[in-house]
């Protein structure tokens, strides 16, 4: 029964009036549609809205958000290319709270929208059910949203209309996308990669690399179009994962092959580094301004103006690189290489089964990480803390790569304190890198005699002082965060998950 | 919640047309309106294409709040619901005579079931009965259409007499001239005479006799929905303005 329904339906393929009418004996259905108007369907690259069961439409300067439960918010605003936090205040912005702040709204498709009304009449032409329709059409298909209104005293007609529409929906929200954009690929920054416990390690490595190569490639267009900074970030993370596979999966490739792959992927990564650094500084601009008193703001602003200029130069350089035929050939070759693993030179562990290989790698990395972490005291040099950050990252990557082979709940228990420790180490590193960058910036801006513009110098000096304080504070937290991770429960989990065979 | 009865002890004076068009005017003004068809002939329901109620029969009208509420139907117009009549409504007097507090049962039923509404209109059957006494007590205002003819004059005298005899508040009576044909001398004379006799009882607005109102039976809808610019539509709007806001249209 549809008694519990709220009268909202998503109909892939549109509303079939004849079928609807024939399901309602002694009633007629009157549908009046307005004129079609062009519409943009907006979401961010990883389709956060779709994942949360919503669609955002932009049409004639207004935004309309429809959820799969049928709630609608509307607001006058342009959405394309905007960040949600920068939209004018209104119902759509309010409903979108929680949308990723680093992601811009971008068209995932275009089509036409039509609004209409629907009336179900009895033999006396008395309205028994009223409704309205929003119809979306692309060149591939169409979808109708239908809202039915239960009129007082006509529950029976409402229930049978709902039942009949219920039979025309196929259920899931994804059907809507399948109907409108059948070929749309769903972007996932971290795709699920199926692994078998006995799968040869070489196969695991090539599966991972092939997958992340494809993830990287899906971000190229967004980097070039400069939609938001997450495209470059995801691009770099994918390449970094690949490099981790190459360096952490010891013995899977031959030494020569490993060295070659390391070089290839390091070369791919190199032209992206400066742009990402600049992105990070610019994203943190407000934070920087808050760090120093207002009388230093002019200098900070001048600094950021230069960052903006440099970013524009870096972006056009990277764009040229990504659009070059040399790059295209290199990426096609790599994709080719990793879809035919026979082309790669195997190492001694190439045939080892994934599960036992994973246990050995993770166990070894875990012990190494703990040994280093336990050695850290107040007096340990900063470099050791940096090394710990790298070790934790490697451990985390290994666990994520092989995650599908292990108990998800146990992994969650381990990863929670590990992530906290990593966040802590990450901030420690960021503050240190930012100080170095500021020093480098000032020395870049200074004359041959070592003189620098006073405003810039003051701003940089002020920032460095605050960042140094923050770095020290983060460092002070490392020992206690590690102790959380090094609890008896986590130790036991590591042993039982990765070291039980040796007992 | 305000209760407005549309009543006349004479038939065929335009009661139902008044109920339907006034209820529509109140709903158009943004009020939540319920039109109760107390006349077993069910003409109000007919005008809104609402079928007679099957289950709200016998004494249930006065005793079963749930049945009463369930029998209410949305009209095709925003803010206007209809309680259709049932043929057993003709026996209201029989049921009422068996009940205690038989003169205040209607008010009780309306208050219990009609709490969602700003205004409840009662389209009443044309007679003097226990039901009409209930109506006179329940209503805050009683709108009385009067055709300016000798016979109508007589029935209005009877109504005022009834109010005096039963010590009912005469101030509730809001009479107006209905189906007025201005060219008829008789109409003009009767109107002048009655306005003189019942100065406080009569509204200034009168409703003309027009084909547009007669056509309600064909359209089965309020006049303003199919003849928005007609004299009839304007007259009902003026009647609403005078009743609700005390505003008299200057013509």
XYZ file of C-alpha atoms in Angstrom:
754
model
C 0.000 0.000 0.000
C 1.080 3.534 -0.626
C -0.610 4.847 2.509
C 2.729 6.006 3.819
C 3.668 7.809 0.637
C 4.195 11.544 0.579
C 2.865 11.698 -2.973
C 6.224 12.289 -4.635
C 7.424 10.177 -7.547
C 10.412 10.093 -9.863
C 9.399 8.599 -13.192
C 12.255 7.644 -15.520
C 11.035 7.980 -19.077
C 8.475 10.611 -18.107
C 4.804 10.353 -17.156
C 2.821 8.086 -19.468
C -0.593 9.743 -19.401
C -2.401 6.890 -21.155
C -1.040 4.246 -18.793
C -1.784 6.456 -15.802
C -5.361 7.061 -16.931
C -6.027 3.404 -17.645
C -4.934 2.585 -14.091
C -7.627 4.921 -12.747
C -11.050 3.658 -13.852
C -13.885 6.244 -13.921
C -11.372 9.067 -13.741
C -9.750 11.263 -16.318
C -6.318 12.831 -16.070
C -5.755 16.342 -17.323
C -2.130 17.394 -17.820
C -1.153 20.937 -18.754
C 2.523 21.527 -19.492
C 4.202 24.921 -19.823
C 6.880 25.789 -22.315
C 10.251 24.074 -22.286
C 13.258 26.095 -21.171
C 16.952 25.229 -21.180
C 18.307 23.940 -17.879
C 21.675 23.098 -16.372
C 22.052 20.235 -13.952
C 24.684 21.145 -11.380
C 26.764 19.111 -8.991
C 30.408 18.947 -8.062
C 32.880 16.632 -9.760
C 32.423 13.796 -7.267
C 28.635 14.222 -7.390
C 28.086 14.939 -3.713
C 24.525 16.032 -4.407
C 23.698 12.867 -6.281
C 25.199 10.830 -3.438
C 22.979 12.660 -0.980
C 19.934 11.989 -3.187
C 19.421 15.483 -4.608
C 19.494 17.269 -7.941
C 20.240 20.934 -8.467
C 18.825 22.690 -11.518
C 19.747 26.111 -12.824
C 17.315 27.754 -15.169
C 16.837 31.428 -16.068
C 18.904 32.732 -13.171
C 17.244 30.659 -10.506
C 18.253 27.527 -8.667
C 15.922 24.682 -7.774
C 17.012 21.844 -5.501
C 14.903 18.662 -5.496
C 15.517 15.840 -3.058
C 14.517 12.235 -3.628
C 11.965 12.691 -0.849
C 10.370 15.436 -2.945
C 11.394 18.500 -0.932
C 12.008 21.484 -3.157
C 13.935 24.670 -2.405
C 14.138 27.566 -4.795
C 16.259 30.676 -4.902
C 17.182 33.391 -7.364
C 20.898 32.916 -8.017
C 23.383 31.688 -10.567
C 25.094 28.488 -9.546
C 27.444 27.489 -12.343
C 31.067 27.780 -11.263
C 30.074 28.974 -7.782
C 31.051 27.640 -4.404
C 28.022 27.025 -2.208
C 29.396 29.210 0.588
C 29.562 32.125 -1.870
C 25.919 31.880 -2.990
C 23.614 34.650 -1.768
C 21.629 33.714 1.341
C 18.466 31.791 0.540
C 16.623 28.487 0.852
C 18.849 26.625 -1.629
C 22.037 27.750 0.074
C 20.567 26.769 3.440
C 19.552 23.331 2.150
C 23.060 22.848 0.736
C 24.823 23.436 4.044
C 27.399 20.715 4.442
C 28.271 20.745 0.753
C 32.069 20.463 0.324
C 33.505 23.978 0.621
C 36.384 23.236 -1.738
C 34.130 22.007 -4.531
C 32.565 24.318 -7.122
C 29.150 23.674 -8.659
C 29.686 22.587 -12.214
C 27.285 21.448 -14.932
C 27.074 17.668 -15.112
C 24.564 17.873 -17.911
C 22.260 20.124 -19.880
C 18.730 19.681 -21.109
C 15.279 21.197 -21.011
C 12.866 21.652 -18.157
C 9.088 21.992 -18.299
C 6.684 22.723 -15.477
C 3.129 21.540 -15.523
C 0.019 20.699 -13.564
C -1.944 17.522 -13.284
C -5.597 17.091 -12.332
C -7.448 13.841 -11.747
C -11.185 14.314 -12.299
C -14.151 12.083 -11.561
C -17.195 11.554 -13.799
C -18.639 14.902 -12.661
C -15.348 16.602 -13.588
C -14.766 17.261 -9.911
C -11.074 17.471 -9.049
C -10.174 14.564 -6.797
C -6.377 14.769 -6.907
C -4.230 17.707 -7.836
C -0.558 17.578 -8.671
C 2.329 19.269 -10.321
C 5.006 18.028 -12.632
C 8.593 18.949 -13.350
C 9.845 17.281 -16.469
C 13.520 17.076 -17.442
C 14.668 16.107 -20.889
C 18.138 15.555 -22.319
C 19.048 14.338 -25.775
C 19.314 10.863 -24.266
C 16.120 10.555 -22.278
C 13.657 12.101 -19.881
C 12.482 12.010 -16.295
C 9.386 13.448 -14.649
C 9.068 14.473 -11.016
C 5.453 14.293 -9.909
C 4.011 15.690 -6.686
C 0.450 14.623 -5.885
C -1.674 16.509 -3.403
C -4.127 14.687 -1.182
C -7.357 16.709 -1.254
C -9.599 16.523 1.776
C -12.166 13.776 1.501
C -10.598 12.165 -1.580
C -8.104 9.817 0.055
C -9.156 6.858 -2.031
C -8.401 8.588 -5.326
C -5.082 9.808 -3.917
C -4.087 6.322 -2.783
C -4.930 4.714 -6.109
C -3.125 7.460 -8.040
C -0.077 6.940 -5.809
C -0.232 3.171 -6.283
C -0.395 3.554 -9.998
C 2.593 5.933 -10.115
C 4.455 3.693 -7.676
C 4.254 0.996 -10.335
C 5.847 3.312 -12.894
C 8.883 4.275 -10.815
C 11.669 1.769 -10.781
C 12.703 2.845 -7.328
C 16.246 4.129 -7.049
C 17.427 7.672 -7.389
C 20.191 6.475 -9.716
C 17.555 5.551 -12.319
C 17.047 9.256 -12.816
C 20.673 9.655 -13.878
C 20.594 6.483 -15.936
C 17.571 7.824 -17.803
C 18.987 11.282 -18.459
C 22.685 10.520 -18.837
C 23.112 6.811 -19.583
C 26.819 7.134 -20.335
C 27.758 9.294 -17.377
C 30.745 7.941 -15.521
C 30.601 8.234 -11.766
C 33.788 9.831 -10.501
C 35.270 8.297 -7.358
C 38.539 9.579 -5.935
C 39.004 6.267 -4.094
C 37.362 3.526 -6.139
C 36.711 0.119 -4.576
C 39.160 -2.345 -6.058
C 38.228 -5.993 -5.647
C 41.101 -8.216 -4.493
C 41.371 -11.975 -4.063
C 43.363 -13.413 -1.162
C 45.367 -15.610 -3.544
C 45.666 -12.993 -6.274
C 49.308 -12.633 -7.328
C 50.815 -9.467 -5.874
C 51.894 -8.259 -9.283
C 48.263 -8.318 -10.364
C 47.223 -6.379 -7.256
C 49.876 -3.765 -8.009
C 48.862 -3.367 -11.646
C 45.139 -3.252 -10.738
C 45.827 -0.446 -8.284
C 48.045 1.498 -10.646
C 45.668 1.135 -13.596
C 42.746 2.312 -11.463
C 44.562 5.350 -10.083
C 45.887 6.283 -13.504
C 42.302 6.459 -14.651
C 41.310 8.529 -11.586
C 44.155 10.948 -12.352
C 43.038 11.271 -15.958
C 39.455 12.066 -14.923
C 40.792 15.185 -13.214
C 42.739 16.630 -16.126
C 39.867 18.528 -17.722
C 38.892 20.097 -14.401
C 42.469 21.281 -13.797
C 42.629 22.878 -17.227
C 39.185 24.509 -16.830
C 40.267 25.671 -13.336
C 36.910 24.752 -11.819
C 38.197 24.239 -8.295
C 41.440 23.224 -6.591
C 40.275 19.697 -5.790
C 40.909 18.482 -9.340
C 44.644 19.078 -9.033
C 44.607 17.738 -5.493
C 42.910 14.492 -6.534
C 45.210 14.240 -9.552
C 48.237 14.476 -7.299
C 46.835 12.086 -4.693
C 46.231 9.479 -7.402
C 49.760 9.794 -8.692
C 51.076 9.656 -5.134
C 49.166 6.441 -4.517
C 50.707 4.975 -7.649
C 54.161 5.982 -6.500
C 53.455 4.381 -3.136
C 52.463 1.130 -4.807
C 55.675 1.217 -6.827
C 57.879 1.892 -3.814
C 56.020 -0.069 -1.101
C 55.304 -3.271 -3.027
C 58.888 -4.409 -2.671
C 59.974 -7.308 -4.848
C 56.871 -7.201 -7.019
C 58.640 -5.527 -9.896
C 62.262 -6.102 -10.801
C 64.690 -3.524 -9.433
C 65.194 -2.078 -12.869
C 61.465 -1.868 -13.493
C 60.874 -0.259 -10.089
C 63.520 2.374 -10.742
C 62.034 3.174 -14.143
C 58.472 3.467 -12.812
C 59.643 5.652 -9.951
C 61.243 7.992 -12.447
C 58.238 8.088 -14.780
C 55.739 8.906 -12.034
C 58.031 11.341 -10.311
C 58.340 13.191 -13.631
C 54.550 13.273 -13.950
C 54.196 14.686 -10.472
C 56.918 17.335 -10.780
C 55.082 20.010 -12.828
C 52.139 20.031 -10.364
C 53.945 20.765 -7.095
C 54.233 24.536 -7.188
C 50.667 25.068 -8.318
C 49.366 22.922 -5.480
C 51.479 24.851 -2.937
C 50.062 28.114 -4.237
C 46.521 26.706 -4.110
C 47.041 25.800 -0.476
C 48.365 29.253 0.417
C 45.510 30.978 -1.368
C 42.886 28.763 0.250
C 44.383 29.650 3.632
C 44.426 33.379 2.925
C 41.750 34.229 5.490
C 43.519 32.138 8.091
C 46.788 33.995 7.419
C 45.040 37.331 7.734
C 43.633 36.293 11.088
C 47.054 35.204 12.332
C 48.568 38.689 12.277
C 47.342 42.068 13.580
C 45.527 44.363 11.194
C 48.464 46.718 10.706
C 50.320 43.886 8.946
C 47.402 43.071 6.597
C 48.677 45.301 3.783
C 51.845 43.248 3.601
C 49.973 39.930 3.701
C 47.680 41.202 0.966
C 50.666 42.220 -1.181
C 52.127 38.768 -0.649
C 48.912 37.103 -1.766
C 48.669 39.350 -4.814
C 52.027 37.947 -5.898
C 50.859 34.407 -5.166
C 47.825 35.032 -7.406
C 50.050 36.205 -10.240
C 52.375 33.284 -9.832
C 49.447 30.873 -9.722
C 48.129 32.180 -13.032
C 51.540 31.555 -14.599
C 51.811 28.080 -13.060
C 48.336 27.138 -14.217
C 48.988 28.099 -17.812
C 52.264 26.179 -17.693
C 50.556 23.063 -16.339
C 47.701 23.446 -18.815
C 50.166 23.484 -21.695
C 51.803 20.393 -20.240
C 48.514 18.498 -19.838
C 47.427 19.412 -23.343
C 50.742 18.502 -24.959
C 50.889 15.529 -27.259
C 53.947 14.255 -25.371
C 51.844 14.040 -22.208
C 48.978 12.328 -24.020
C 51.332 9.756 -25.492
C 53.007 9.115 -22.131
C 49.660 8.561 -20.383
C 48.299 6.325 -23.137
C 51.480 4.269 -23.005
C 51.193 3.887 -19.252
C 47.563 2.837 -19.442
C 48.543 0.305 -22.073
C 51.433 -0.970 -19.991
C 49.314 -1.596 -16.908
C 46.542 -3.350 -18.762
C 49.033 -5.915 -20.067
C 51.140 -6.748 -16.996
C 53.225 -9.209 -19.039
C 54.951 -6.141 -20.424
C 56.339 -5.411 -16.963
C 59.431 -7.029 -15.533
C 58.406 -9.047 -12.459
C 60.415 -9.251 -9.235
C 60.863 -12.197 -6.816
C 57.561 -11.552 -4.976
C 55.451 -11.069 -8.106
C 53.569 -14.347 -7.727
C 53.102 -14.204 -3.967
C 49.444 -14.331 -2.890
C 47.973 -10.950 -1.990
C 46.853 -11.843 1.542
C 50.142 -13.203 2.850
C 52.029 -10.457 1.052
C 49.802 -7.796 2.593
C 50.244 -9.229 6.087
C 54.015 -9.221 5.711
C 54.179 -5.666 4.320
C 51.793 -4.136 6.827
C 53.276 -5.934 9.818
C 56.786 -4.826 8.886
C 55.713 -1.226 8.290
C 53.747 -1.182 11.546
C 56.738 -2.374 13.564
C 59.005 0.137 11.890
C 56.572 2.976 12.537
C 56.109 2.056 16.188
C 59.828 1.703 16.758
C 60.413 5.177 15.413
C 57.458 6.698 17.274
C 58.454 5.182 20.621
C 61.893 6.746 20.275
C 60.449 10.258 20.092
C 60.871 12.474 23.159
C 60.939 16.199 23.828
C 64.539 16.381 22.654
C 64.204 14.445 19.390
C 65.060 16.599 16.333
C 62.149 17.746 14.098
C 63.466 15.598 11.271
C 62.520 12.410 13.158
C 58.957 13.700 13.528
C 58.876 14.325 9.770
C 60.089 10.761 9.207
C 57.309 9.484 11.429
C 54.790 11.344 9.283
C 56.103 9.588 6.175
C 56.014 6.183 7.879
C 52.456 6.688 9.061
C 51.446 7.671 5.548
C 53.008 4.538 4.099
C 51.279 2.392 6.697
C 47.964 4.059 5.929
C 48.369 3.578 2.161
C 49.236 -0.107 2.594
C 46.181 -0.647 4.774
C 43.972 1.144 2.281
C 45.354 -0.766 -0.711
C 44.754 -4.126 0.940
C 41.674 -3.079 2.910
C 39.227 -5.263 0.943
C 41.069 -8.383 2.176
C 40.478 -7.661 5.854
C 37.696 -7.132 8.366
C 36.325 -3.630 7.767
C 35.348 -3.068 11.402
C 38.829 -3.911 12.685
C 40.325 -1.576 10.109
C 38.058 1.201 11.205
C 39.141 0.719 14.825
C 42.809 0.951 13.803
C 42.414 3.809 11.347
C 40.601 6.127 13.742
C 43.576 6.850 16.053
C 45.958 6.576 13.099
C 44.093 9.314 11.240
C 44.175 11.511 14.331
C 47.917 11.046 14.611
C 48.318 11.752 10.896
C 46.259 14.951 11.109
C 48.484 16.081 13.918
C 51.668 15.223 12.004
C 50.203 16.812 8.871
C 49.658 20.145 10.610
C 53.128 19.957 12.139
C 54.503 19.499 8.631
C 52.321 22.204 7.060
C 53.442 24.817 9.590
C 57.051 23.926 8.985
C 56.714 23.948 5.178
C 54.874 27.266 5.305
C 57.666 28.887 7.317
C 60.229 27.695 4.823
C 58.068 28.958 1.972
C 57.767 32.374 3.587
C 61.528 32.579 4.047
C 62.049 31.550 0.438
C 59.457 34.086 -0.698
C 61.166 36.908 1.185
C 64.573 35.987 -0.154
C 63.097 35.887 -3.684
C 61.683 39.360 -3.204
C 64.860 40.872 -1.765
C 67.435 42.868 -3.672
C 71.017 41.793 -4.303
C 71.915 43.614 -1.079
C 69.438 41.506 0.887
C 66.936 44.370 1.317
C 63.246 43.689 1.150
C 60.092 45.812 1.046
C 59.271 46.648 4.665
C 55.573 45.713 4.413
C 56.370 42.284 2.979
C 59.162 41.722 5.464
C 56.978 42.630 8.425
C 54.119 40.453 7.245
C 56.359 37.455 6.601
C 58.129 37.894 9.922
C 54.840 38.122 11.795
C 53.498 35.040 10.100
C 56.640 33.015 10.673
C 56.531 33.805 14.380
C 52.925 32.613 14.692
C 53.468 29.549 12.516
C 56.470 28.573 14.620
C 54.322 28.747 17.761
C 51.706 26.578 16.096
C 54.242 24.070 14.892
C 55.590 23.711 18.427
C 52.086 23.214 19.767
C 51.401 20.462 17.208
C 54.663 18.794 18.003
C 53.772 18.714 21.682
C 50.671 16.678 20.817
C 52.481 13.994 18.809
C 53.566 11.855 21.770
C 50.099 11.610 23.312
C 48.430 10.981 19.943
C 50.844 8.155 19.283
C 50.115 6.674 22.708
C 46.420 6.506 21.742
C 47.371 4.646 18.604
C 49.769 2.425 20.552
C 47.047 1.125 22.903
C 46.962 -2.559 23.927
C 43.750 -3.011 21.907
C 45.305 -1.687 18.683
C 48.496 -3.663 19.255
C 46.433 -6.793 19.677
C 44.461 -6.043 16.525
C 47.600 -5.558 14.456
C 49.022 -8.814 15.728
C 45.858 -10.815 15.141
C 45.196 -9.328 11.719
C 48.665 -9.367 10.206
C 50.950 -11.611 12.261
C 48.897 -14.644 13.332
C 50.581 -17.074 10.949
C 53.951 -16.702 12.598
C 52.691 -17.497 16.125
C -14.271 30.515 13.972
C -17.263 32.396 12.664
C -20.568 30.736 11.686
C -22.622 32.376 8.943
C -26.008 30.879 8.109
C -27.761 31.511 4.862
C -31.387 31.161 5.745
C -34.847 31.938 4.525
C -38.159 30.456 5.574
C -39.277 30.816 1.972
C -37.923 28.623 -0.790
C -36.465 29.668 -4.142
C -35.029 32.991 -3.005
C -31.408 32.349 -3.991
C -30.161 30.844 -0.727
C -27.849 28.294 -2.271
C -26.483 30.735 -4.847
C -25.741 33.100 -1.960
C -24.036 30.388 0.129
C -21.888 29.195 -2.763
C -20.822 32.627 -3.986
C -20.259 34.116 -0.546
C -18.286 31.078 0.625
C -16.163 31.414 -2.498
C -15.611 35.145 -1.851
C -14.479 34.432 1.720
C -12.063 31.732 0.475
C -10.716 34.063 -2.217
C -10.027 36.597 0.535
C -7.674 34.038 2.102
C -9.963 32.536 4.762
C -10.316 28.813 5.384
C -13.970 28.158 4.636
C -16.280 25.196 5.166
C -19.647 25.191 3.448
C -22.104 22.826 5.186
C -25.008 21.777 3.058
C -27.799 21.249 5.581
C -30.472 21.135 2.886
C -31.256 17.469 2.099
C -31.723 18.428 -1.553
C -27.940 18.915 -1.662
C -27.847 21.867 -4.037
C -24.640 23.401 -2.623
C -22.834 20.112 -3.066
C -24.230 19.901 -6.579
C -22.806 23.298 -7.493
C -19.358 22.121 -6.372
C -19.694 18.713 -8.099
C -19.360 17.019 -4.724
C -21.402 13.845 -4.469
C -23.833 13.435 -1.552
C -22.344 11.980 1.569
C -23.228 8.314 2.049
C -22.017 7.642 5.517
C -22.871 10.842 7.342
C -26.452 9.836 7.913
C -29.060 9.874 10.655
C -27.979 11.331 13.953
C -24.285 10.880 13.212
C -24.093 14.464 12.053
C -24.593 15.561 15.665
C -22.919 12.690 17.473
C -19.959 11.358 15.491
C -17.236 13.970 15.099
C -15.018 11.544 13.188
C -17.728 10.764 10.613
C -18.529 14.442 10.271
C -14.859 15.264 9.650
C -14.383 12.391 7.227
C -17.345 13.489 5.145
C -15.759 16.877 4.385
C -14.513 17.220 0.786
C -12.084 19.692 -0.747
C -13.731 21.795 -3.433
C -11.806 22.672 -6.591
C -10.987 26.030 -5.017
C -8.191 26.910 -2.645
C -9.328 27.252 0.972
C -12.899 26.117 0.368
C -14.182 22.742 1.607
C -17.678 21.350 1.383
C -19.711 19.111 3.660
C -22.196 17.543 1.247
C -25.732 16.764 2.351
C -27.284 13.386 2.913
C -30.937 12.620 2.263
C -31.442 11.659 5.891
C -30.826 15.311 6.772
C -34.550 15.752 6.166
C -35.110 13.928 9.439
C -32.881 16.238 11.472
C -35.855 17.338 13.536
C -36.629 13.781 14.519
C -33.070 13.156 15.705
C -32.877 16.486 17.462
C -36.145 15.923 19.298
C -34.629 12.794 20.872
C -31.542 14.590 22.099
C -30.864 16.490 25.250
C -29.987 20.169 24.807
C -31.713 19.821 21.485
C -31.478 23.550 20.736
C -27.672 23.760 20.918
C -26.612 20.474 19.314
C -25.659 22.027 15.967
C -23.273 24.518 17.489
C -21.626 21.742 19.469
C -21.128 19.606 16.353
C -19.716 22.513 14.334
C -17.305 23.572 17.043
C -16.043 20.004 17.438
C -15.546 19.214 13.761
C -14.909 22.619 12.221
C -11.978 23.864 14.275
C -9.742 23.996 11.166
C -11.855 26.737 9.603
C -12.059 30.505 9.889
C -15.614 30.616 8.572
C -18.366 28.001 8.406
C -21.256 28.664 6.039
C -24.561 26.907 6.605
C -26.822 26.468 3.613
C -30.148 25.920 5.405
C -33.414 24.276 4.439
C -36.431 26.646 4.201
C -38.655 26.054 7.220
C -39.217 26.778 10.890
C -38.098 23.740 12.874
C -35.904 22.599 15.724
C -33.052 22.657 13.199
C -33.721 26.295 12.319
C -33.773 27.144 16.006
C -30.394 25.430 16.297
C -29.170 27.460 13.331
C -30.390 30.727 14.850
C -28.533 29.949 18.063
C -25.349 28.646 16.441
C -24.865 31.347 13.827
C -22.996 34.571 14.463
C -24.685 36.085 11.454
C -27.754 35.023 9.525
C -27.796 36.173 5.925
C -31.392 36.325 4.665
C -32.092 36.735 0.934
C -35.388 38.526 0.371
C -37.059 38.850 -3.033
C -38.801 42.229 -3.041
C -42.327 40.889 -3.468
C -45.376 40.909 -1.230
C -45.067 37.241 -0.321
C -41.436 37.593 0.712
C -42.320 40.605 2.776
C -44.763 38.469 4.692
C -42.267 35.666 5.351
C -39.664 38.155 6.570
C -42.241 39.577 9.001
C -42.745 36.019 10.267
C -38.995 35.520 10.746
C -38.578 38.721 12.733
C -41.670 37.769 14.732
C -40.150 34.362 15.499
C -36.958 36.020 16.764
C -38.940 38.340 19.003
C -41.114 35.552 20.337
C -38.122 33.300 21.139
C -36.021 36.160 22.487
C -33.323 35.586 19.858
C -30.887 38.361 19.046
C -32.338 40.197 16.037
C -28.969 41.848 15.374
C -27.814 38.586 13.818
C -30.277 39.042 10.952
C -28.514 40.475 7.887
C -31.168 40.623 5.166
C -30.519 41.721 1.619
C -32.641 41.984 -1.507
C -32.153 39.091 -3.857
C -33.146 38.496 -7.484
C -33.876 42.205 -7.839
C -35.343 43.424 -11.115
C -34.862 47.155 -11.050
C -37.338 47.820 -13.824
C -40.224 46.396 -11.834
C -42.117 49.053 -9.941
C -43.263 46.430 -7.449
C -39.659 45.589 -6.603
C -38.740 49.242 -6.155
C -41.728 49.958 -3.962
C -41.298 46.867 -1.816
C -37.625 47.595 -1.281
C -38.298 51.152 -0.245
C -41.066 50.105 2.103
C -39.098 47.300 3.755
C -35.949 49.404 4.176
C -38.164 51.886 5.993
C -39.737 49.207 8.201
C -36.511 47.282 8.999
C -33.880 49.964 8.791
C -31.253 48.049 10.761
C -31.938 44.622 9.295
C -31.152 45.310 5.629
C -27.745 45.475 3.946
C -27.268 48.140 1.294
C -26.050 45.655 -1.308
C -28.607 43.839 -3.385
C -28.154 40.976 -5.822
C -29.704 41.461 -9.258
C -31.727 38.863 -11.103
C -29.347 37.797 -13.881
C -28.875 35.000 -16.336
C -25.299 34.572 -15.109
C -26.553 33.365 -11.720
C -29.062 31.037 -13.330
C -26.197 29.526 -15.321
C -24.538 28.251 -12.148
C -26.426 25.016 -12.692
C -24.745 24.513 -16.041
C -21.250 25.526 -14.946
C -21.536 23.975 -11.515
C -19.166 26.595 -10.122
C -19.304 30.025 -8.416
C -20.289 32.906 -10.719
C -16.923 34.696 -10.518
C -15.131 31.638 -11.926
C -16.933 31.770 -15.272
C -18.315 35.331 -15.397
C -15.702 37.326 -13.528
C -16.677 40.687 -15.003
C -20.422 40.252 -14.655
C -22.743 42.396 -12.553
C -23.585 39.278 -10.510
C -19.958 38.643 -9.657
C -19.481 42.277 -8.613
C -22.671 42.146 -6.521
C -21.527 39.085 -4.546
C -18.133 40.731 -3.999
C -19.923 43.842 -2.712
C -22.091 41.683 -0.456
C -18.920 40.108 0.956
C -17.297 43.516 1.510
C -20.339 44.860 3.308
C -20.860 41.756 5.451
C -17.238 41.273 6.405
C -15.852 44.791 6.466
C -18.923 47.008 6.676
C -17.861 48.640 3.420
C -20.698 49.781 1.188
C -19.865 49.991 -2.486
C -20.465 53.508 -3.837
C -22.642 53.250 -6.896
